[in-house]
Coordinates of C-alpha atoms in Angstrom, one line a residue:
M1 CA 1.0 174.1 -45.7
A2 CA 2.3 177.7 -45.1
Y3 CA 1.8 180.7 -42.8
K4 CA -0.4 183.2 -44.7
S5 CA -0.9 185.9 -42.1
L6 CA 2.1 187.2 -40.2
L7 CA 2.3 189.9 -37.5
T8 CA 5.2 191.8 -36.0
V9 CA 4.9 194.4 -33.2
A10 CA 7.2 197.3 -32.6
S11 CA 7.3 198.4 -29.0
S12 CA 10.7 200.0 -29.2
A13 CA 13.6 200.5 -31.7
A14 CA 15.5 197.6 -30.1
G15 CA 15.6 194.8 -32.7
L16 CA 12.9 196.3 -34.9
P17 CA 14.8 196.2 -38.2
V18 CA 15.9 192.6 -37.6
A19 CA 12.3 191.4 -36.8
V20 CA 10.8 193.2 -39.8
D21 CA 13.5 191.7 -42.1
A22 CA 12.8 188.2 -40.8
A23 CA 9.1 188.6 -41.1
A24 CA 9.4 189.9 -44.6
K25 CA 11.6 187.0 -45.7
I26 CA 9.0 184.5 -44.4
A27 CA 6.1 186.4 -45.9
L28 CA 7.8 186.5 -49.4
E29 CA 8.7 182.9 -49.2
M30 CA 5.2 181.8 -48.2
D31 CA 3.3 184.4 -50.2
A32 CA 1.9 185.8 -47.0
H33 CA 0.6 189.2 -45.8
L34 CA 2.6 191.0 -43.1
E35 CA 0.7 193.0 -40.6
T36 CA 2.6 195.4 -38.3
L37 CA 1.6 197.2 -35.2
A38 CA 3.5 200.2 -33.7
L39 CA 3.0 200.6 -30.0
G40 CA 3.3 203.5 -27.6
V41 CA 3.2 202.6 -24.0
D42 CA 1.8 204.7 -21.1
R43 CA 3.9 203.6 -18.1
S44 CA 2.3 205.9 -15.6
Q45 CA 1.3 204.5 -12.2
L46 CA -1.3 207.1 -11.0
G47 CA -2.0 205.1 -7.9
Y48 CA 1.3 206.3 -6.5
A49 CA 0.9 210.0 -7.5
Y50 CA 0.4 212.8 -5.0
I51 CA -3.1 214.2 -4.8
G52 CA -3.8 216.7 -7.4
S53 CA -0.9 215.6 -9.7
G54 CA -2.7 212.8 -11.5
A55 CA -4.0 214.9 -14.4
M56 CA -0.6 216.4 -15.0
L57 CA 1.2 213.0 -14.9
M58 CA -1.4 211.5 -17.2
Q59 CA -0.9 214.3 -19.7
V60 CA 2.9 213.9 -19.6
A61 CA 2.6 210.1 -19.9
M62 CA 0.3 210.3 -22.9
E63 CA 2.5 212.8 -24.7
R64 CA 5.5 210.5 -24.2
A65 CA 3.5 207.5 -25.5
A66 CA 2.3 209.5 -28.5
E67 CA 6.0 210.4 -29.3
E68 CA 6.9 206.7 -28.8
V69 CA 4.2 205.4 -31.2
A70 CA 5.2 207.9 -33.8
A71 CA 8.9 206.9 -33.6
N72 CA 8.0 203.2 -33.8
E73 CA 5.7 203.7 -36.7
A74 CA 8.4 205.7 -38.6
G75 CA 10.8 202.9 -37.8
L76 CA 8.4 200.3 -39.2
R77 CA 7.8 202.2 -42.4
A78 CA 11.5 202.6 -43.0
A79 CA 12.2 198.9 -42.4
L80 CA 9.2 197.8 -44.5
S81 CA 10.1 200.2 -47.4
A82 CA 13.5 198.6 -47.6
Q83 CA 12.0 195.2 -48.3
G84 CA 11.0 195.9 -51.9
Q85 CA 7.7 196.2 -53.7
D86 CA 6.8 192.5 -53.7
L87 CA 6.0 192.4 -50.0
R88 CA 2.4 192.9 -49.1
W89 CA 2.1 194.7 -45.8
S90 CA 0.0 196.9 -43.6
I91 CA 0.7 199.1 -40.6
D92 CA -1.4 200.2 -37.6
S93 CA -0.6 202.0 -34.4
A94 CA -2.0 202.1 -30.9
V95 CA -1.3 203.7 -27.5
S96 CA -1.9 201.5 -24.5
Q97 CA -1.1 201.3 -20.8
L98 CA 1.3 198.6 -19.8
G99 CA -1.4 196.7 -18.0
A100 CA -3.6 196.6 -21.1
L101 CA -1.0 195.4 -23.5
S102 CA -2.0 191.8 -23.1
E103 CA -5.5 192.3 -24.3
L104 CA -4.5 194.6 -27.2
V105 CA -1.7 192.4 -28.6
G106 CA -3.6 189.2 -27.9
A107 CA -6.5 190.4 -30.0
R108 CA -4.2 191.1 -33.0
A109 CA -2.1 187.9 -32.6
R110 CA -5.3 185.7 -32.5
Y111 CA -5.7 186.3 -36.2
A112 CA -2.1 185.7 -37.2
D113 CA -0.6 182.4 -38.2
L114 CA 2.8 183.5 -36.9
V115 CA 4.0 186.4 -34.8
V116 CA 7.6 187.5 -35.4
L117 CA 9.3 189.4 -32.6
P118 CA 12.9 190.5 -31.6
K119 CA 14.4 189.1 -28.4
P120 CA 12.6 190.7 -25.5
Y121 CA 15.8 191.1 -23.4
L122 CA 17.8 193.3 -25.8
D123 CA 19.5 196.5 -24.6
G124 CA 17.0 199.3 -24.9
A125 CA 13.9 197.0 -24.7
G126 CA 11.6 197.8 -21.8
P127 CA 9.3 195.4 -19.9
E128 CA 6.7 195.8 -22.6
A129 CA 8.8 193.7 -25.0
E130 CA 8.4 190.6 -22.7
A131 CA 4.7 191.5 -22.2
V132 CA 4.1 191.6 -26.0
A133 CA 5.7 188.1 -26.4
E134 CA 3.7 186.6 -23.6
A135 CA 0.4 188.2 -24.9
A136 CA 0.9 186.8 -28.3
M137 CA 1.4 183.3 -26.9
F138 CA -1.1 183.2 -24.0
E139 CA -3.8 185.6 -25.1
G140 CA -3.4 185.3 -28.9
M141 CA -2.7 181.6 -28.8
A142 CA -0.3 182.1 -31.7
P143 CA 3.2 180.6 -32.4
V144 CA 5.9 183.2 -31.8
L145 CA 9.2 183.3 -33.6
I146 CA 11.8 185.1 -31.5
V147 CA 14.6 186.5 -33.7
P148 CA 18.1 187.1 -32.2
E149 CA 20.4 190.0 -33.0
T150 CA 21.9 188.1 -35.9
G151 CA 18.6 187.8 -37.7
L152 CA 17.0 185.1 -39.7
A153 CA 19.6 183.6 -42.1
S154 CA 17.0 182.0 -44.4
P155 CA 13.2 181.9 -44.5
V156 CA 13.6 178.1 -45.1
P157 CA 15.7 176.8 -42.2
K158 CA 17.7 173.8 -43.3
R159 CA 18.4 172.2 -39.9
I160 CA 15.9 172.5 -37.0
V161 CA 16.3 171.3 -33.4
L162 CA 12.9 170.3 -32.0
A163 CA 13.0 170.1 -28.2
W164 CA 10.7 167.3 -26.9
N165 CA 9.6 166.5 -23.4
Q166 CA 6.2 164.9 -24.0
S167 CA 4.4 168.0 -22.7
R168 CA 1.3 169.6 -24.1
E169 CA 3.3 172.8 -24.9
A170 CA 5.9 170.8 -26.9
M171 CA 3.2 169.0 -28.8
V172 CA 1.3 172.2 -29.7
T173 CA 4.5 173.9 -30.8
A174 CA 5.5 170.9 -33.0
R175 CA 2.2 171.1 -34.8
R176 CA 2.3 174.8 -35.3
A177 CA 5.9 174.6 -36.6
L178 CA 4.9 172.2 -39.4
P179 CA 5.3 174.9 -42.2
F180 CA 9.0 175.2 -41.2
L181 CA 9.5 171.5 -40.4
K182 CA 8.2 170.3 -43.7
R183 CA 10.6 172.6 -45.6
A184 CA 13.7 171.7 -43.6
E185 CA 16.3 169.3 -44.8
Q186 CA 16.8 167.9 -41.3
V187 CA 14.7 168.0 -38.1
V188 CA 16.4 166.6 -35.0
I189 CA 13.9 165.7 -32.2
T190 CA 16.0 166.3 -29.2
V191 CA 15.1 164.6 -25.9
V192 CA 17.1 165.6 -22.8
D193 CA 17.1 163.1 -19.9
P194 CA 13.9 161.2 -20.8
P195 CA 12.0 159.8 -17.7
A196 CA 12.6 156.2 -16.9
H197 CA 8.9 155.7 -16.3
G198 CA 6.3 156.9 -18.8
P199 CA 4.5 156.1 -22.1
E200 CA 7.7 156.8 -24.1
R201 CA 10.2 155.2 -21.9
S202 CA 11.2 152.5 -24.4
D203 CA 11.3 154.9 -27.4
P204 CA 11.7 158.5 -26.4
G205 CA 10.5 160.8 -29.2
G206 CA 9.6 157.9 -31.4
M207 CA 5.9 158.5 -31.7
L208 CA 6.4 162.2 -32.6
C209 CA 9.0 161.2 -35.2
Q210 CA 6.5 158.8 -36.8
L211 CA 3.9 161.6 -36.9
L212 CA 6.2 164.1 -38.5
V213 CA 7.6 161.6 -41.0
R214 CA 4.0 160.9 -42.2
H215 CA 3.8 164.6 -42.9
G216 CA 6.8 164.4 -45.1
V217 CA 9.2 165.8 -42.4
R218 CA 12.8 164.5 -42.6
A219 CA 12.9 163.8 -38.8
E220 CA 15.2 161.8 -36.6
V221 CA 15.6 161.5 -32.8
A222 CA 18.6 162.4 -30.6
V223 CA 18.5 161.4 -26.9
L224 CA 20.9 163.5 -24.8
A225 CA 22.1 163.3 -21.2
R226 CA 21.8 166.4 -19.1
T227 CA 25.6 167.1 -19.0
L228 CA 25.1 170.9 -18.3
P229 CA 23.4 172.6 -15.4
R230 CA 20.5 173.8 -17.4
I231 CA 18.4 172.1 -20.1
S232 CA 18.5 175.4 -22.1
E233 CA 22.3 175.1 -22.2
V234 CA 22.0 171.5 -23.5
L235 CA 19.7 172.7 -26.2
A236 CA 21.9 175.6 -27.1
R237 CA 24.9 173.2 -27.4
Q238 CA 22.8 170.9 -29.6
C239 CA 22.0 173.8 -31.9
Q240 CA 25.6 174.8 -32.0
D241 CA 26.9 171.2 -32.7
L242 CA 24.3 170.7 -35.5
D243 CA 24.7 174.2 -36.9
A244 CA 21.0 174.5 -36.6
D245 CA 19.0 177.4 -38.2
M246 CA 16.1 177.3 -35.8
L247 CA 15.0 175.9 -32.4
V248 CA 11.4 174.8 -31.8
M249 CA 10.3 174.4 -28.2
G250 CA 7.3 174.6 -26.0
A251 CA 7.0 177.8 -23.9
Y252 CA 6.5 178.0 -20.2
G253 CA 6.2 174.5 -18.9
H254 CA 5.7 175.9 -15.4
S255 CA 3.4 178.6 -14.2
R256 CA 4.2 182.1 -15.5
F257 CA 4.8 183.3 -11.9
R258 CA 7.4 180.5 -11.3
E259 CA 9.1 181.2 -14.7
A260 CA 9.3 185.0 -13.9
I261 CA 10.8 184.4 -10.4
L262 CA 13.0 181.3 -10.9
G263 CA 13.8 181.5 -14.6
G264 CA 13.3 178.3 -16.4
A265 CA 14.2 176.8 -19.8
T266 CA 12.1 179.3 -21.7
R267 CA 13.5 182.5 -20.2
N268 CA 17.1 181.1 -20.2
M269 CA 16.9 180.1 -23.8
L270 CA 15.5 183.5 -24.9
E271 CA 18.3 185.3 -23.0
Q272 CA 21.1 183.4 -24.6
T273 CA 19.9 182.2 -27.9
K274 CA 21.9 182.8 -31.1
V275 CA 19.3 181.1 -33.4
P276 CA 15.7 182.0 -34.0
V277 CA 13.4 180.2 -31.5
L278 CA 9.8 179.2 -32.4
M279 CA 7.6 178.9 -29.3
A280 CA 3.9 178.2 -28.5
H281 CA 1.9 177.4 -25.5

């Protein structure tokens, strides 16, 4: 079991080399093809323009988007060329309005086994970085690997923390992470404050562990108390304590609106993570 078609999207220079390097490592390890997309974003809001200025603003916005896509494409080519001749890759480019990014990226991500992206909250990254990550997960229905500034240490993570809360999102993510889970030396299914009432109250994480072990995964369960204010902080501490190479977790347990306004484990984790995070919805 392996990922055979990978995708990475360049919406800015922020984190681009790190994401390409991580995607290339995985592609070479799993004998996969790496597809890349350079984006230029038209951020104009013509609804707020003065009468008669719309055409001029549109022209300026399109020129900036064209310059942006050219710069991102050049950045992609430079990063891909540095990976050596064994990597199979392709590059495409597109200009889109911010509101149409979801449809564009979702259509590309739908045919990828794994989407590799930099952290969306890096300095220099605009709102389109978060929109790209959301589009890949929600519209593209693809697992997304978010790579921090430190990059991906190895295409085969030795130790993986798998966050488990019995939710649909966590189950989907666990299944889509199997190519990584089966290659890992240790997978720790981490349950934080399991509910006292529920189907897994007597054995939190036990059924998932059984499923993964039958797939050849070296899995075990750790049940942790919520000793820190946020679940994301507990998971981050678990990754640090185990010297984990990757965190696997379901994305957006609440509505997207509530996540955007109040935060949530997903956003908090992406803002603070020091290890790659694999998410799906």
